[in-house]
Amino acid sequence: MEYPGYILTRHLPSVKEINTFTDELMAYLFPVTDEPDMFIEHHESMMYKLKEHFMRLLQSVDTGDKLNKDAVADQLFAALAGIKDLLLKDANLILDFDPAASSLEEVILSYPGFYAIMVHRLAHVIYKAKVPLIPRFMSEWAHSKTGIDINPGATIGSPFFIDHGTGVVIGETAKIGNNVKIYQSVTLGAMAVRKEDAQVKRHPTIEDNVIIYAGSTILGGNTSIGHDSIIGGNTWVTQSVPPFSVVYHKNQTIVNDRKDFEEPLNFII
């Protein structure tokens, strides 16, 4: 056994350093400042410091010297402008769709769904560069703060809206189209958890303009939710549905006069 009761630090980056880097990167994308001119003046030097930080993290996980670390860092920082454009679309969709949202600043600084999406879009770039550990640790940082668990491998279009979010799980090979909205406790998962399926598509595809309401579970790599469909709350979906479908769980609530109801048990304390 390679790890008989302990974990060797030389194989691991500092989780605290990754969390700090993640927060600093988000603050770089959406700075809060009273002096925007000064921020712009120091923009290049801030990016240089962040890049140095990222290079140290890459060095800590690349013990076999297999990564082209300069290329990976260049790839991430070259992608930031595009990521920010996507995030602004996400934030504007939340502002347009959620009547409780009063400003773009409120969405960017306080909405857990936006926070989780922001971390995911950054982690996904690093995941695609085949960097070990760092993207997963970033996603778990967002998970711990929001209750939203998005695997960094998931492919997510734009704009994307997670309302409330707690309990949302999105698997590694899930594919989500543009203008998709999902509520809390939604799972996009696999039909079975088998190690031999690690390299195959295990999670569903959600096409454009789909709304998935709270408590819904959609499973399977071959399951596709057609565009412009609505998946009602508390549904269990394991088969594909065509575009423009409405899927709902038929609930039965019975209302009787209480005088006709016989208590099954009587408690006396």
mmCIF file of C-alpha atoms in Angstrom, residues 13-172:
data_model
loop_
_atom_site.group_PDB
_atom_site.id
_atom_site.type_symbol
_atom_site.label_atom_id
_atom_site.label_comp_id
_atom_site.label_asym_id
_atom_site.label_seq_id
_atom_site.Cartn_x
_atom_site.Cartn_y
_atom_site.Cartn_z
ATOM 1 C CA PRO A 13 -0.936 21.228 -3.526
ATOM 2 C CA SER A 14 -2.061 23.312 -0.573
ATOM 3 C CA VAL A 15 -5.862 23.308 -0.518
ATOM 4 C CA LYS A 16 -5.752 26.666 1.277
ATOM 5 C CA GLU A 17 -3.546 28.097 -1.494
ATOM 6 C CA ILE A 18 -5.962 26.860 -4.179
ATOM 7 C CA ASN A 19 -8.927 28.386 -2.340
ATOM 8 C CA THR A 20 -7.056 31.677 -2.000
ATOM 9 C CA PHE A 21 -6.081 31.635 -5.674
ATOM 10 C CA THR A 22 -9.702 30.934 -6.683
ATOM 11 C CA ASP A 23 -11.025 33.880 -4.681
ATOM 12 C CA GLU A 24 -8.273 36.193 -5.945
ATOM 13 C CA LEU A 25 -8.979 35.192 -9.537
ATOM 14 C CA MET A 26 -12.681 35.992 -9.111
ATOM 15 C CA ALA A 27 -11.852 39.311 -7.471
ATOM 16 C CA TYR A 28 -9.622 40.052 -10.461
ATOM 17 C CA LEU A 29 -12.532 39.381 -12.845
ATOM 18 C CA PHE A 30 -15.016 41.433 -10.823
ATOM 19 C CA PRO A 31 -13.009 43.865 -8.651
ATOM 20 C CA VAL A 32 -14.737 45.898 -5.967
ATOM 21 C CA THR A 33 -12.958 49.224 -5.719
ATOM 22 C CA ASP A 34 -13.520 52.918 -5.109
ATOM 23 C CA GLU A 35 -10.667 53.733 -7.446
ATOM 24 C CA PRO A 36 -11.226 52.088 -10.841
ATOM 25 C CA ASP A 37 -8.445 54.132 -12.454
ATOM 26 C CA MET A 38 -5.957 52.744 -9.938
ATOM 27 C CA PHE A 39 -7.221 49.197 -10.563
ATOM 28 C CA ILE A 40 -6.760 49.620 -14.309
ATOM 29 C CA GLU A 41 -3.297 51.080 -13.703
ATOM 30 C CA HIS A 42 -2.288 47.991 -11.712
ATOM 31 C CA HIS A 43 -4.238 45.535 -13.877
ATOM 32 C CA GLU A 44 -1.185 44.069 -15.579
ATOM 33 C CA SER A 45 0.836 43.697 -12.377
ATOM 34 C CA MET A 46 -2.107 41.979 -10.643
ATOM 35 C CA MET A 47 -2.413 39.515 -13.502
ATOM 36 C CA TYR A 48 1.319 38.847 -13.325
ATOM 37 C CA LYS A 49 1.077 38.057 -9.578
ATOM 38 C CA LEU A 50 -1.900 35.756 -10.167
ATOM 39 C CA LYS A 51 -0.033 33.980 -12.936
ATOM 40 C CA GLU A 52 2.969 33.450 -10.651
ATOM 41 C CA HIS A 53 0.635 32.042 -8.006
ATOM 42 C CA PHE A 54 -0.925 29.672 -10.552
ATOM 43 C CA MET A 55 2.515 28.518 -11.739
ATOM 44 C CA ARG A 56 3.426 27.582 -8.145
ATOM 45 C CA LEU A 57 0.214 25.566 -7.853
ATOM 46 C CA LEU A 58 0.936 23.814 -11.156
ATOM 47 C CA GLN A 59 4.438 22.969 -9.958
ATOM 48 C CA SER A 60 3.017 21.417 -6.780
ATOM 49 C CA VAL A 61 0.774 18.962 -8.706
ATOM 50 C CA ASP A 62 3.149 18.252 -11.595
ATOM 51 C CA THR A 63 5.544 15.984 -9.737
ATOM 52 C CA GLY A 64 6.280 13.979 -12.897
ATOM 53 C CA ASP A 65 6.978 17.142 -14.917
ATOM 54 C CA LYS A 66 4.384 16.105 -17.499
ATOM 55 C CA LEU A 67 2.622 19.455 -17.884
ATOM 56 C CA ASN A 68 3.644 22.309 -20.147
ATOM 57 C CA LYS A 69 3.028 24.702 -17.268
ATOM 58 C CA ASP A 70 3.686 27.909 -19.224
ATOM 59 C CA ALA A 71 1.216 26.834 -21.911
ATOM 60 C CA VAL A 72 -1.431 25.885 -19.320
ATOM 61 C CA ALA A 73 -1.058 29.239 -17.540
ATOM 62 C CA ASP A 74 -1.179 31.156 -20.836
ATOM 63 C CA GLN A 75 -4.299 29.204 -21.803
ATOM 64 C CA LEU A 76 -6.095 30.075 -18.561
ATOM 65 C CA PHE A 77 -5.257 33.780 -18.580
ATOM 66 C CA ALA A 78 -5.993 34.139 -22.291
ATOM 67 C CA ALA A 79 -9.446 32.682 -21.596
ATOM 68 C CA LEU A 80 -10.338 35.158 -18.827
ATOM 69 C CA ALA A 81 -11.827 37.836 -21.075
ATOM 70 C CA GLY A 82 -14.117 35.283 -22.731
ATOM 71 C CA ILE A 83 -15.077 33.790 -19.368
ATOM 72 C CA LYS A 84 -15.987 37.240 -18.064
ATOM 73 C CA ASP A 85 -18.235 37.823 -21.083
ATOM 74 C CA LEU A 86 -20.033 34.520 -20.392
ATOM 75 C CA LEU A 87 -20.402 35.348 -16.702
ATOM 76 C CA LEU A 88 -21.928 38.736 -17.472
ATOM 77 C CA LYS A 89 -24.510 36.942 -19.631
ATOM 78 C CA ASP A 90 -25.165 34.530 -16.743
ATOM 79 C CA ALA A 91 -25.562 37.412 -14.287
ATOM 80 C CA ASN A 92 -27.899 39.312 -16.604
ATOM 81 C CA LEU A 93 -30.084 36.198 -17.064
ATOM 82 C CA ILE A 94 -30.376 35.902 -13.281
ATOM 83 C CA LEU A 95 -31.230 39.594 -13.007
ATOM 84 C CA ASP A 96 -33.870 39.313 -15.745
ATOM 85 C CA PHE A 97 -35.415 36.064 -14.480
ATOM 86 C CA ASP A 98 -35.358 36.399 -10.688
ATOM 87 C CA PRO A 99 -37.797 39.032 -9.399
ATOM 88 C CA ALA A 100 -35.860 39.125 -6.110
ATOM 89 C CA ALA A 101 -32.694 40.357 -7.848
ATOM 90 C CA SER A 102 -32.458 44.147 -7.825
ATOM 91 C CA SER A 103 -29.078 44.833 -9.441
ATOM 92 C CA LEU A 104 -26.192 43.236 -11.309
ATOM 93 C CA GLU A 105 -23.918 43.989 -8.338
ATOM 94 C CA GLU A 106 -26.234 42.039 -6.024
ATOM 95 C CA VAL A 107 -26.155 39.014 -8.336
ATOM 96 C CA ILE A 108 -22.372 39.043 -8.774
ATOM 97 C CA LEU A 109 -21.550 39.534 -5.103
ATOM 98 C CA SER A 110 -24.222 37.507 -3.324
ATOM 99 C CA TYR A 111 -25.909 34.872 -5.500
ATOM 100 C CA PRO A 112 -24.671 31.327 -4.743
ATOM 101 C CA GLY A 113 -25.708 30.095 -8.183
ATOM 102 C CA PHE A 114 -23.586 32.760 -9.841
ATOM 103 C CA TYR A 115 -20.635 31.988 -7.543
ATOM 104 C CA ALA A 116 -20.793 28.278 -8.411
ATOM 105 C CA ILE A 117 -21.031 29.007 -12.137
ATOM 106 C CA MET A 118 -18.090 31.428 -11.927
ATOM 107 C CA VAL A 119 -15.832 28.878 -10.224
ATOM 108 C CA HIS A 120 -16.946 26.205 -12.684
ATOM 109 C CA ARG A 121 -16.123 28.266 -15.759
ATOM 110 C CA LEU A 122 -12.600 28.866 -14.399
ATOM 111 C CA ALA A 123 -12.064 25.282 -13.209
ATOM 112 C CA HIS A 124 -13.336 23.854 -16.516
ATOM 113 C CA VAL A 125 -10.534 25.542 -18.464
ATOM 114 C CA ILE A 126 -7.947 24.011 -16.108
ATOM 115 C CA TYR A 127 -9.719 20.621 -16.263
ATOM 116 C CA LYS A 128 -9.539 20.619 -20.077
ATOM 117 C CA ALA A 129 -5.778 21.208 -19.811
ATOM 118 C CA LYS A 130 -5.616 17.886 -17.899
ATOM 119 C CA VAL A 131 -4.257 19.497 -14.731
ATOM 120 C CA PRO A 132 -4.726 17.095 -11.797
ATOM 121 C CA LEU A 133 -6.362 18.011 -8.483
ATOM 122 C CA ILE A 134 -6.552 21.819 -8.862
ATOM 123 C CA PRO A 135 -9.888 22.021 -10.773
ATOM 124 C CA ARG A 136 -11.490 19.455 -8.454
ATOM 125 C CA PHE A 137 -10.339 21.342 -5.359
ATOM 126 C CA MET A 138 -11.719 24.582 -6.848
ATOM 127 C CA SER A 139 -15.100 22.943 -7.453
ATOM 128 C CA GLU A 140 -15.218 21.566 -3.922
ATOM 129 C CA TRP A 141 -14.419 25.053 -2.588
ATOM 130 C CA ALA A 142 -17.500 26.349 -4.412
ATOM 131 C CA HIS A 143 -19.489 23.311 -3.243
ATOM 132 C CA SER A 144 -18.604 23.990 0.404
ATOM 133 C CA LYS A 145 -19.717 27.630 0.107
ATOM 134 C CA THR A 146 -22.907 27.153 -1.943
ATOM 135 C CA GLY A 147 -24.142 23.562 -1.629
ATOM 136 C CA ILE A 148 -23.879 23.332 -5.440
ATOM 137 C CA ASP A 149 -21.702 20.451 -6.657
ATOM 138 C CA ILE A 150 -20.582 20.898 -10.274
ATOM 139 C CA ASN A 151 -17.861 18.566 -11.515
ATOM 140 C CA PRO A 152 -15.237 20.647 -13.389
ATOM 141 C CA GLY A 153 -15.595 18.359 -16.400
ATOM 142 C CA ALA A 154 -19.241 19.313 -17.071
ATOM 143 C CA THR A 155 -19.804 21.310 -20.259
ATOM 144 C CA ILE A 156 -22.141 24.233 -19.627
ATOM 145 C CA GLY A 157 -23.447 26.715 -22.189
ATOM 146 C CA SER A 158 -24.365 30.330 -21.693
ATOM 147 C CA PRO A 159 -26.305 31.940 -20.256
ATOM 148 C CA PHE A 160 -26.952 29.523 -17.409
ATOM 149 C CA PHE A 161 -29.046 30.096 -14.305
ATOM 150 C CA ILE A 162 -29.123 28.133 -11.052
ATOM 151 C CA ASP A 163 -31.901 29.454 -8.794
ATOM 152 C CA HIS A 164 -31.281 28.969 -5.047
ATOM 153 C CA GLY A 165 -29.021 26.030 -5.868
ATOM 154 C CA THR A 166 -28.598 24.073 -2.654
ATOM 155 C CA GLY A 167 -28.447 20.366 -3.427
ATOM 156 C CA VAL A 168 -27.719 20.746 -7.148
ATOM 157 C CA VAL A 169 -25.412 18.015 -8.487
ATOM 158 C CA ILE A 170 -24.035 18.106 -12.045
ATOM 159 C CA GLY A 171 -21.869 15.171 -13.109
ATOM 160 C CA GLU A 172 -18.569 15.175 -14.957
#
